[in-house]
Coordinates of C-alpha atoms in Angstrom, one line a residue:
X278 CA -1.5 -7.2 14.7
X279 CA -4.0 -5.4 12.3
X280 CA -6.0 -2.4 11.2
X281 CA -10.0 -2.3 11.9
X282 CA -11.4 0.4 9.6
X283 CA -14.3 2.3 10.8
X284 CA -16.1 5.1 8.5
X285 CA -19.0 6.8 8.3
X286 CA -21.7 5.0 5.9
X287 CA -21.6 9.0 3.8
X288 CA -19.0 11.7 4.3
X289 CA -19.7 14.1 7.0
X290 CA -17.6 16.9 4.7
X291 CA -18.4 17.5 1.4
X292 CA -15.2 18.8 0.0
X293 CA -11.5 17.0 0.8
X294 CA -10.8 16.5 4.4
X295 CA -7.0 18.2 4.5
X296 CA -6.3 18.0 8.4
X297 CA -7.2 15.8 11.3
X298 CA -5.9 16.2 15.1
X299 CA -6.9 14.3 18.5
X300 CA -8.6 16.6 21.4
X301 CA -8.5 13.6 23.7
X302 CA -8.5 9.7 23.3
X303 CA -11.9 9.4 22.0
X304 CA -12.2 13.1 21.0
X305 CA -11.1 14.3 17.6
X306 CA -11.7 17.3 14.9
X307 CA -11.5 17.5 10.9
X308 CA -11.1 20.4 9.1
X309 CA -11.8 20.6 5.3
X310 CA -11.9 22.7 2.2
X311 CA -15.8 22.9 2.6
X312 CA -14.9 25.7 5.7
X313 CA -16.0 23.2 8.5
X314 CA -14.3 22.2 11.4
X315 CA -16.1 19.1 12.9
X316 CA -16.0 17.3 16.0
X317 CA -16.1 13.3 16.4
X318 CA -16.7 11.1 18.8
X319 CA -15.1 7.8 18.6
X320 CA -17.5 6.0 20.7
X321 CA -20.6 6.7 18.0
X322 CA -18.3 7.7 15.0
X323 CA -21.1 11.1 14.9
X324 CA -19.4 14.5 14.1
X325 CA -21.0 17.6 15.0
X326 CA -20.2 21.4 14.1
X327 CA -17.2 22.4 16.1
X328 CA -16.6 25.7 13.8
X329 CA -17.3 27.9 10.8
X330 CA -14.4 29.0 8.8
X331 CA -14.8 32.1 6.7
X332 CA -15.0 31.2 2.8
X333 CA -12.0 32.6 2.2
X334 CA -10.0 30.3 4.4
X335 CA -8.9 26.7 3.2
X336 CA -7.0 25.1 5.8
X337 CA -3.9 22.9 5.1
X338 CA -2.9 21.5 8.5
X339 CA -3.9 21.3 12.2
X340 CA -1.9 20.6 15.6
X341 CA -2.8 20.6 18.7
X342 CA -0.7 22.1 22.2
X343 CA 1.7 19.3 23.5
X344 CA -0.6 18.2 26.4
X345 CA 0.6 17.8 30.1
X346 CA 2.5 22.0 29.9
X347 CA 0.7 24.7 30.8
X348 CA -2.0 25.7 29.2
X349 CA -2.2 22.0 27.5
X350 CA -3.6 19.2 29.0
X351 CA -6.5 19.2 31.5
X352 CA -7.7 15.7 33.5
X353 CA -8.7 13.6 30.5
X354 CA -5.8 14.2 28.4
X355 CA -7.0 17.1 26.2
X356 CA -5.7 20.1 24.9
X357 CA -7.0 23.6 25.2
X358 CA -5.6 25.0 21.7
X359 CA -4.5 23.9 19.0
X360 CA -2.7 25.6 15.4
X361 CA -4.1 26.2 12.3
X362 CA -2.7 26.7 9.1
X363 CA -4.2 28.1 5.5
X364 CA -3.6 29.1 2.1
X365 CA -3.8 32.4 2.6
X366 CA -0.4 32.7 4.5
X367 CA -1.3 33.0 7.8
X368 CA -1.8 30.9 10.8
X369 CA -4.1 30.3 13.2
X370 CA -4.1 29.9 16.8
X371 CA -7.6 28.5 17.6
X372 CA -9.0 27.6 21.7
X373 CA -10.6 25.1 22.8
X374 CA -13.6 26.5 22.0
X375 CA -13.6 27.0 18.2
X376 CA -12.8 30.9 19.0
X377 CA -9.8 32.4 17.3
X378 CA -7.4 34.0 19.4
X379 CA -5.0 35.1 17.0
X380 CA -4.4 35.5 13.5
X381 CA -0.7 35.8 12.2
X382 CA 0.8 36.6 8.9
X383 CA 3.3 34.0 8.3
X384 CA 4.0 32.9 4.9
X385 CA 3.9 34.2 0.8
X386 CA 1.5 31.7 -0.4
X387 CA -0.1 29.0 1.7
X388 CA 1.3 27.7 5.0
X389 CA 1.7 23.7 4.5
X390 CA 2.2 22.9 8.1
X391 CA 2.6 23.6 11.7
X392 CA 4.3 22.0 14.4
X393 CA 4.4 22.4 18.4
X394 CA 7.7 21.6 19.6
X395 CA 7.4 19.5 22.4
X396 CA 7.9 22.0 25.1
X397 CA 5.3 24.0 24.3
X398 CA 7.8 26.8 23.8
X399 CA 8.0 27.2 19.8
X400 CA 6.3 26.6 16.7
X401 CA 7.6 25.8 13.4
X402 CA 6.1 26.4 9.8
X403 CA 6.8 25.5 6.5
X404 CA 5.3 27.2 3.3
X405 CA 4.9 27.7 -0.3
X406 CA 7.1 30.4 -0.2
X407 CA 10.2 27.6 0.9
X408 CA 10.5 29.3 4.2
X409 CA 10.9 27.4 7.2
X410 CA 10.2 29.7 10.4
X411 CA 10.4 29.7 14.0
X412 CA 7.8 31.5 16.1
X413 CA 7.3 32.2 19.9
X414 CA 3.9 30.3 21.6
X415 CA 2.3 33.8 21.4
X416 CA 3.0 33.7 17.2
X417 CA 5.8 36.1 17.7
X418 CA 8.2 35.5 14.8
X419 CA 11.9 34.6 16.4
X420 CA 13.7 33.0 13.2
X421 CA 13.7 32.1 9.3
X422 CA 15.4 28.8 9.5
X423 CA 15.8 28.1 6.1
X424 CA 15.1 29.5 2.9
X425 CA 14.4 27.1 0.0
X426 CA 14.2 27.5 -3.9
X427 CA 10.8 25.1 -3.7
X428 CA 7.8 24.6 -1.4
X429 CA 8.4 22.9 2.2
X430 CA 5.6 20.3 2.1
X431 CA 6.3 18.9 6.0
X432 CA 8.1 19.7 8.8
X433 CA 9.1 18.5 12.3
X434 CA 10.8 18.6 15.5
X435 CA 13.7 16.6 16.9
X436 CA 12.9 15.0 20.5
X437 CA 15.1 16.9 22.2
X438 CA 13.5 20.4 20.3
X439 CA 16.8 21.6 19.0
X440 CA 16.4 21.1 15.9
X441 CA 13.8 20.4 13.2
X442 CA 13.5 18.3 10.1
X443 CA 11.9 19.5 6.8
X444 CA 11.3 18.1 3.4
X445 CA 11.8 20.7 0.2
X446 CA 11.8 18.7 -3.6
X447 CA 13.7 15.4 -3.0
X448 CA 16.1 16.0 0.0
X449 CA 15.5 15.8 3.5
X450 CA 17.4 18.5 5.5
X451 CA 18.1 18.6 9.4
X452 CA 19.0 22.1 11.0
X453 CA 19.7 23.0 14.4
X454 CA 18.4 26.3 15.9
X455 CA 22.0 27.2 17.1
X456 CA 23.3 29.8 15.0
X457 CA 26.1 28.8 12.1
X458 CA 25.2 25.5 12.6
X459 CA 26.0 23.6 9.2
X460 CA 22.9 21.5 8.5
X461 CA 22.5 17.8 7.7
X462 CA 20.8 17.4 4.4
X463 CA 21.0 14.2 1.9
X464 CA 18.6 13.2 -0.9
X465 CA 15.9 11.0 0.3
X466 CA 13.8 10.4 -3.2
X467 CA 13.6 10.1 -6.7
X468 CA 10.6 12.3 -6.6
X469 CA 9.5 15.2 -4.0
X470 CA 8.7 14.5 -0.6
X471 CA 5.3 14.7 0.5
X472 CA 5.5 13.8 4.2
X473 CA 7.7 13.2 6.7
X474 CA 7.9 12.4 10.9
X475 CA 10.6 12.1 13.5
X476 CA 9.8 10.2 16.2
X477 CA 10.3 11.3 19.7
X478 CA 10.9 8.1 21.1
X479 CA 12.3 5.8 19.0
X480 CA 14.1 9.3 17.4
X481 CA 13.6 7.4 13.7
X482 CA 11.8 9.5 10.9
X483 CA 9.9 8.3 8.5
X484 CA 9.5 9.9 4.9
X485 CA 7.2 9.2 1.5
X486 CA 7.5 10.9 -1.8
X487 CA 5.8 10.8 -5.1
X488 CA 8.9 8.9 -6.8
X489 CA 8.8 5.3 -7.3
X490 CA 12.3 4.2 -6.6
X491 CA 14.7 4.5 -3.3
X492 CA 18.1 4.3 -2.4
X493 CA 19.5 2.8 0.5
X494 CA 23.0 4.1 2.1
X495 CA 25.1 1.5 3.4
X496 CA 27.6 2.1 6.1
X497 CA 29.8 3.8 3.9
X498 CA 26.9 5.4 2.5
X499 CA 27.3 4.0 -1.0
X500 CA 24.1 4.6 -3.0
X501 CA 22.3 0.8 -4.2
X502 CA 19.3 1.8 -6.2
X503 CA 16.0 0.3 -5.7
X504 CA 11.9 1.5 -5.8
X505 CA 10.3 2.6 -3.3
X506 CA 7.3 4.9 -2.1
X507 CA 8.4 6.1 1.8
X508 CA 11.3 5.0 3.5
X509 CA 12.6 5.0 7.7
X510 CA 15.9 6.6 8.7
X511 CA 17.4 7.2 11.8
X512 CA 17.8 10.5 13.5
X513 CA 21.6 11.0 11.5
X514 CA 19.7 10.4 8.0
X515 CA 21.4 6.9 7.7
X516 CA 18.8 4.9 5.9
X517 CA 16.9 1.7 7.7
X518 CA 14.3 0.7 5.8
X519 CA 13.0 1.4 2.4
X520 CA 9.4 -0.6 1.2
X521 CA 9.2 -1.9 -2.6
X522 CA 6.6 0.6 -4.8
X523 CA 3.2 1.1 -4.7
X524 CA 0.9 1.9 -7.3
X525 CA 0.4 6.1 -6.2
X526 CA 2.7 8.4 -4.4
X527 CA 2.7 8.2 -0.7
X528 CA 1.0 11.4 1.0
X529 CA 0.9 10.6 4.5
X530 CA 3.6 8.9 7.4
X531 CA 3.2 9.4 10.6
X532 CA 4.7 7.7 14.1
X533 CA 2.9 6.4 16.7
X534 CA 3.3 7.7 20.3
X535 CA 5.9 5.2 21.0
X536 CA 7.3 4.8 18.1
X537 CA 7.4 1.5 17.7
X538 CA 4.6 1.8 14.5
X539 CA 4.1 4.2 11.8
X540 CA 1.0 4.3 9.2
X541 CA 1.5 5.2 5.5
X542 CA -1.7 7.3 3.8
X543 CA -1.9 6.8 -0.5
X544 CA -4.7 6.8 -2.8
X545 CA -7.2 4.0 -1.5
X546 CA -4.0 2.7 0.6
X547 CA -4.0 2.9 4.5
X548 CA -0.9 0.5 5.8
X549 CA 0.2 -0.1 8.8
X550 CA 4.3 -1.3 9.7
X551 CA 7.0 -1.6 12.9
X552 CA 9.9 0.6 13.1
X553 CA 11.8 -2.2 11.3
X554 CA 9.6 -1.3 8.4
X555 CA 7.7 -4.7 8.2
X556 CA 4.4 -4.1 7.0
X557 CA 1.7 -5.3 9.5
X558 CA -1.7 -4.2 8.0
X559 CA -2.6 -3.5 4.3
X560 CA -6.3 -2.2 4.2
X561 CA -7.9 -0.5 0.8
X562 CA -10.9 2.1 1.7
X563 CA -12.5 3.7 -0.8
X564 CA -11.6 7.7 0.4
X565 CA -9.0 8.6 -2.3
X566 CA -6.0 9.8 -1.4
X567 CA -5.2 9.9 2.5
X568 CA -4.0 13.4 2.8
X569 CA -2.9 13.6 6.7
X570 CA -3.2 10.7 9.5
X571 CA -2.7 11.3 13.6
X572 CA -2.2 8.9 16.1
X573 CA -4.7 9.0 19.2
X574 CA -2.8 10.1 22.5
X575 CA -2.7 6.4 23.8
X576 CA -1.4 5.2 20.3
X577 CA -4.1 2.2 20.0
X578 CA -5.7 4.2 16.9
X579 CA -5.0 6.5 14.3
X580 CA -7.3 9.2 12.2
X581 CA -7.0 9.9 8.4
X582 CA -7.7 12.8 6.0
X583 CA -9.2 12.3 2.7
X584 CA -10.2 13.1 -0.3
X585 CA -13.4 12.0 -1.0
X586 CA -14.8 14.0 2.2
X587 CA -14.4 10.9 4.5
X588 CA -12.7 10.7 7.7
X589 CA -11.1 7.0 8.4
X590 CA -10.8 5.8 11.4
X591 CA -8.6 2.4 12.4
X592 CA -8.2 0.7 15.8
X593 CA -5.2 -1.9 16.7
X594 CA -6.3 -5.5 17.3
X595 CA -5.2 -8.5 17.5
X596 CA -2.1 -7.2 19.8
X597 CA -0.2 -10.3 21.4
X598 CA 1.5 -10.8 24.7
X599 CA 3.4 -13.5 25.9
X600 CA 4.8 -14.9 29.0
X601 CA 6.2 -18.3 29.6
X602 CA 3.1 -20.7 29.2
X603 CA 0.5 -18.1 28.2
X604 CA -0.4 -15.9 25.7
X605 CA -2.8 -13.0 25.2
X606 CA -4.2 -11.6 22.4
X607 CA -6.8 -8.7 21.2
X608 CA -9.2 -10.1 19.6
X609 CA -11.6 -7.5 19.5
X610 CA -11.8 -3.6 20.5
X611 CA -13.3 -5.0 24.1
X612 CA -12.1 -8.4 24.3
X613 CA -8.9 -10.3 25.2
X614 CA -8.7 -14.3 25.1
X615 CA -5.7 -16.1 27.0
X616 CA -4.8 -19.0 25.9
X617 CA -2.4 -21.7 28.2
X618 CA -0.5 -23.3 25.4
X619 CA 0.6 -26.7 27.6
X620 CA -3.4 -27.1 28.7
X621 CA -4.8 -25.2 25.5
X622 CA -7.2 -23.5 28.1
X623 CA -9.0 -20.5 26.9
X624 CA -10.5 -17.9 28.8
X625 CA -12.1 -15.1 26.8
X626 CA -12.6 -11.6 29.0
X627 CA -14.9 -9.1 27.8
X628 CA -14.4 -5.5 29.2
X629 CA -16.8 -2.3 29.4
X630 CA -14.7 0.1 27.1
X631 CA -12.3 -0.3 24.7
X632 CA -8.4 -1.7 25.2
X633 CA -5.6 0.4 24.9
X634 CA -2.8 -1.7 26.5
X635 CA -2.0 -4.7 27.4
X636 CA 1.3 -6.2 30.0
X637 CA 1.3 -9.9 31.0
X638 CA 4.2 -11.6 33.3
X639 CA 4.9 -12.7 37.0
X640 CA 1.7 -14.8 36.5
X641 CA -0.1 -11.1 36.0
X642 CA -2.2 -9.5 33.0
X643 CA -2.2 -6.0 33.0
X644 CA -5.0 -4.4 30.9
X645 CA -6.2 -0.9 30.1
X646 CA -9.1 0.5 28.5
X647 CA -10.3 4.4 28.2
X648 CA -11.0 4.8 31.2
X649 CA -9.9 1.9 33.8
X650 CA -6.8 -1.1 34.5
X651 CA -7.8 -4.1 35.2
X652 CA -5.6 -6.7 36.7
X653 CA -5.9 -10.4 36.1
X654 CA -4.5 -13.5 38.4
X655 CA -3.4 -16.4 36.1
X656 CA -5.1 -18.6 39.0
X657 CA -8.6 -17.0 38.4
X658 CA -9.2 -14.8 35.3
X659 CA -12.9 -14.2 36.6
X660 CA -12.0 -11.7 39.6
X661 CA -9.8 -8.8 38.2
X662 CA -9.0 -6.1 40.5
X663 CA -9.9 -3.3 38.9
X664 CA -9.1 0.7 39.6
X665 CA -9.8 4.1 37.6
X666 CA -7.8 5.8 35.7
X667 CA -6.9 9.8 36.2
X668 CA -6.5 10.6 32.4
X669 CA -7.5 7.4 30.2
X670 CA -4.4 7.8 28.1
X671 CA -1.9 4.7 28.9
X672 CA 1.4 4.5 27.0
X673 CA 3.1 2.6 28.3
X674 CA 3.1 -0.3 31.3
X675 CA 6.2 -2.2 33.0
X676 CA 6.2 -5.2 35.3
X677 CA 8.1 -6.2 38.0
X678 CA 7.4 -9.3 40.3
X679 CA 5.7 -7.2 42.9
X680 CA 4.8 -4.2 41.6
X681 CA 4.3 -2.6 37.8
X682 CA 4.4 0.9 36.8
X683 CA 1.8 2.7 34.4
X684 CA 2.3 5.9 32.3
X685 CA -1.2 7.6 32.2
X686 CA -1.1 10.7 29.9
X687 CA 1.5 13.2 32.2
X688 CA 1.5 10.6 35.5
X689 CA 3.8 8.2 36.4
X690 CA 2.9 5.8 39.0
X691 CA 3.6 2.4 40.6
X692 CA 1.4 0.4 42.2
X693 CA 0.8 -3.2 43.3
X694 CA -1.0 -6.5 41.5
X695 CA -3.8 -6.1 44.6
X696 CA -4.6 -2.4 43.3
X697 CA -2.8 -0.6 46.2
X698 CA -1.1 2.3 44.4
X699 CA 2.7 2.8 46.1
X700 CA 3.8 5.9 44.8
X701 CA 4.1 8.6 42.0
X702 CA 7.4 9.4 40.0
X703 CA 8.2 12.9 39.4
X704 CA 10.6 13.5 36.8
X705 CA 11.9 16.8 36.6
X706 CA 10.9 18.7 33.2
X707 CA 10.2 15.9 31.3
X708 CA 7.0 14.7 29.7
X709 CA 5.8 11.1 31.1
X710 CA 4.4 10.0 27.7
X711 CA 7.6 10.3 25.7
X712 CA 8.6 7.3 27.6
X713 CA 9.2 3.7 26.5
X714 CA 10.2 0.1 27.3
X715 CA 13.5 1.0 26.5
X716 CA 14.1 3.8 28.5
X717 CA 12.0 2.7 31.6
X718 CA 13.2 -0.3 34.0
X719 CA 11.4 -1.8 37.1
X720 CA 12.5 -4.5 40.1
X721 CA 10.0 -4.5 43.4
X722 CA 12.6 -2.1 44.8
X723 CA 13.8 0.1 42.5
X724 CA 12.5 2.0 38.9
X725 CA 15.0 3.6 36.9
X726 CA 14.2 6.2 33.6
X727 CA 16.7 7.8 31.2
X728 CA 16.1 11.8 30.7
X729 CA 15.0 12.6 27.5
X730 CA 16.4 16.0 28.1
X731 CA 20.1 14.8 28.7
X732 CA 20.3 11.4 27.3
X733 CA 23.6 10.5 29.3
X734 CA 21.8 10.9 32.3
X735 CA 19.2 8.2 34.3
X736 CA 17.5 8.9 37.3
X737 CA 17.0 6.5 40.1
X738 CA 13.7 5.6 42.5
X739 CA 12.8 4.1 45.7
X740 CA 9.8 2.2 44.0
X741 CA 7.7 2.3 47.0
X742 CA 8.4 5.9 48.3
X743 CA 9.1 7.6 44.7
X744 CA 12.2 9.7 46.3
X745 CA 15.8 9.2 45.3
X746 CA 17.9 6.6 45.4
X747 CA 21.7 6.8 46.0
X748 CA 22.8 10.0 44.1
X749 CA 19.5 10.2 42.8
X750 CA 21.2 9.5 38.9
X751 CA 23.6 7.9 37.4
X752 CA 25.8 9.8 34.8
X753 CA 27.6 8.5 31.6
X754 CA 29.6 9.9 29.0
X755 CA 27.5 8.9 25.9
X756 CA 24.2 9.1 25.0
X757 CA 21.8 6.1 26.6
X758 CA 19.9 4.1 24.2
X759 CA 18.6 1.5 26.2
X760 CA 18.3 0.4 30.3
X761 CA 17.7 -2.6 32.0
X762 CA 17.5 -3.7 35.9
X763 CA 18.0 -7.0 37.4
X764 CA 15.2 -8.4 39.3
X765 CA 17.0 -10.5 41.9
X766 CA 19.2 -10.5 45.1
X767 CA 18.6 -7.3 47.5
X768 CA 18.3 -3.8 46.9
X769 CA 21.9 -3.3 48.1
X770 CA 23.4 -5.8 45.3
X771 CA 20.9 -4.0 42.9
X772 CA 22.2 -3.2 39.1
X773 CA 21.5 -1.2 36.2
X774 CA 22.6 -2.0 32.9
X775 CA 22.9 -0.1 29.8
X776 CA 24.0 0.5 26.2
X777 CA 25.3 3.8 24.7
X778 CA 25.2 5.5 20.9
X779 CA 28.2 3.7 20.9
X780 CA 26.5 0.0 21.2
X781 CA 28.8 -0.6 24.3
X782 CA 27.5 -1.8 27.8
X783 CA 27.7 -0.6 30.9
X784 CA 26.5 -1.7 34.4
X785 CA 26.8 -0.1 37.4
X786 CA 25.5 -0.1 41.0
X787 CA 22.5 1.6 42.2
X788 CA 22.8 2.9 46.0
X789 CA 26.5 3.8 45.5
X790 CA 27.4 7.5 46.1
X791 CA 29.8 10.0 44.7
X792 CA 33.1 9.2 43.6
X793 CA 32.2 5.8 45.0
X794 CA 30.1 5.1 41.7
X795 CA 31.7 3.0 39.1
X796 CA 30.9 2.0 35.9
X797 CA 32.1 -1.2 34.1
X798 CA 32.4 -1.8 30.4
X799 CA 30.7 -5.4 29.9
X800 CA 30.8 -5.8 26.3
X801 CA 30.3 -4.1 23.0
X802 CA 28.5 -4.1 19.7
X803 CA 25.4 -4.6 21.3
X804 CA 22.1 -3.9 19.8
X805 CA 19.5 -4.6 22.7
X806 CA 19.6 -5.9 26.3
X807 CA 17.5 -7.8 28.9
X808 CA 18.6 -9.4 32.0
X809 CA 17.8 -12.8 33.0
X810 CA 14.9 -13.2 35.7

């Protein structure tokens, strides 16, 4: 797995590039200190004029509405307004359109960031001033979270909108909207922190700093001191991952949609690393310093801010897949070569637009591009059944023998290898594309998903009809990490298993009812999960 830079042979901007943020998967704007606000598109890499800034306005950051809620996404997977901050203190809440539909006073001194939380129903802001603030959608001020002696350079929600990180001089601090609420804060780096991110899915954040050293907390949180330039924690500030130095602070992080990647931004430095924290991708453009980076919806590519004017742009190739005797790899933005490793057979298949996922198993390859799945027979590559796509925006795709289930933007839907769709899941007040492969499990009978709202809780599907199954949920007493379903036997013998915070797992029945449910401990100290096939 690897970066492909693409840039524009001269900047587009002629003064530093400070924000960028996705409309839709091929759809993107950049605002700068030059007053423009311009559009790409990331089929030509051509911007055009998207808005005019007065001169007096220098924006700092951008984000768009959480797409899928009201008001937010539209078929395509685009927002219809996005946030944006400036120097000047206020903030900016900008539709669609380019028009400005409200101006608010926010901060003393410039506001350094904005986010959306992910229900659409607050925003949060940092600022010069070291004020962290809460405001209502309409930019109606609810709270002052926090005030801090320095500047807040970055701040963020958690995934269950509760609470929000933020970065002031070298500590990281976690603080819950509930009132009295004592807040978790420790000291992240050496040096202030530039950037930070918490994913929603993975619930890791990721943090870089202008220091050159690190320290990594044990279990018993005694400090070892090392150097480092960013550094991956979990969502309880307990340290993961810490990277050996670079040459310039780091001024960028950011998560992809599933959190399973993050990107790092630095002077001439755009890198590319897993959640573990292994580095993947080490590219060296000639932009300067990489001031801001956004992952597109679908989380194949990413977007960077910089300082020369330029506006980097870096697709994901060379992603492999494997199943039993085959294996299927990336190769390019619109091809994918399968190779049999007993035979060394290779079929290479070349697609209209580009990929975005790929799933192989059960003698099936699953593909997606921008706008279409395709669905390949290991007997014959050449005749893939091929259907359309309501919103281009796949996160996320899981097999089952019979069947496999595809997260497109805000839809969940199952359907079978011959391109027959079978139904559509609806889970109540949740977003589809904070799903992953660990909280999503299929069989040809049966999908099951843990609610990201309540995290003890996982709902249960018929997978052909979509309705309930059983109770409709199964409920545990600790927070879910992970699921898993078995794939053989009937749907009457059928079983979910899963671990808790805790690392202990559980399995229990599916179509059991009431007090009739049980749940049996199977083991403990257990970091992942999959059931034999």
């Amino acid at each position: 797995m690897r970066l492909k830079l693409t840039m524009p042979r001269e900047p587009k901007h002629t003064d530093t590039v400070t924000a960028v943020g996705w409309m839709t998967s091929d759809e993107l704007i950049s605002c700068s200190d030059d007053h423009q606000i311009l559009k790409w598109n990331l089929v030509s890499i051509e911007a055009s004029p998207f808005s005019t800034l007065p001169e007096t306005l220098f924006p700092t950051d951008i984000h768009w509405f959480p797409r899928g809620l009201a008001g937010g996404a539209k078929k395509g997977g685009g927002s219809d307004s996005f946030v944006l901050t400036s120097t000047d203190g206020r903030f900016y809440l900008i539709s669609k359109s380019g028009r400005v539909e409200k101006a608010v006073e926010a901060h003393k001194g410039a506001v350094l960031s904005a986010r959306w939380s992910y229900d659409g129903s607050s925003l949060l802001t940092v600022g010069e001033d070291g004020a962290v603030k809460i405001w209502s959608r309409s930019g109606m001020l609810r709270s002052t979270l926090a005030q801090n002696g320095g500047s807040v350079y970055g701040g963020c929600w958690s995934p269950d909108n509760g609470r929000v990180l933020f970065c002031c001089g070298k500590q990281l601090t976690i603080k819950s909207l509930q009132a009295n609420a004592k807040p978790t804060q420790w000291k992240a780096h050496d040096g202030v922190v530039l950037s930070v991110d918490w994913s929603a899915t993975s619930n890791n954040i990721v943090s870089g700093g202008e220091d050159c050293k690190y320290k990594i907390f044990d279990d018993t949180f005694n400090i070892l001191n090392r150097k480092f330039p960013f550094s991956v924690w979990d969502g309880f500030g307990r340290p993961l991952f810490a990277s050996t130095a670079h040459e310039f602070p780091i001024t960028a992080v950011s998560w992809s949609s599933e959190g399973d990647l993050f990107a790092v931004g630095s002077f001439n430095t755009l890198r590319l690393c897993d959640k573990a924290g292994w580095s993947h991708s080490l590219e060296k453009p000639r932009t300067g310093s990489i001031f801001n980076i956004r992952w597109s919806p679908d989380g194949t590519q990413l977007a960077g801010a910089c300082g020369n004017g330029q506006v980097v742009f870096a697709n994901i190739i060379e992603q492999r897949v494997e199943w039993r005797h085959l294996e299927a790899v990336q190769t390019k933005r619109k091809t994918v070569e399968v190779r049999d490793v007993t035979s060394e057979a290779r079929d290479k298949l070349e697609l209209k637009d580009r990929v975005t996922k790929l799933a192989l198993g059960w003698g099936y390859l699953v593909v997606t591009t921008a706008t279409q799945c395709y669905v390949f027979n290991s007997n014959s590559w050449n005749t893939p059944v091929i259907t359309d796509l309501k919103e281009g925006s796949v996160s996320l795709i899981i097999m089952a023998a019979k069947c496999f289930l595809v997260v497109d933007g805000t839809t969940v839907s199952i359907q079978t290898y011959d391109g027959r769709p079978q139904c559509h899941l609806k889970i109540p007040g949740q977003r589809s594309d904070l799903l992953s492969e660990r909280t999503v499990g299929l069989s040809n009978d049966t999908a099951v998903i843990r609610d990201k709202n309540d995290e003890k809780m996982i709902h249960l599907f018929d997978a052909v009809t979509g309705k309930p199954i059983g109770d409709g949920k199964v409920m545990h007493t600790q927070e879910i990490l992970e699921i898993a379903i078995d794939q053989c036997g009937s749907s009457q013998e059928r079983k979910v298993a899963l671990i808790d915070k805790n690392n202990d797992c559980f399995l229990s029945s599916v179509k059991t009812y009431g007090s009739g449910r049980r749940i049996l401990k199977i083991g403990t100290l257990l970091l992942s999960l999959i059931i034999e096939l």
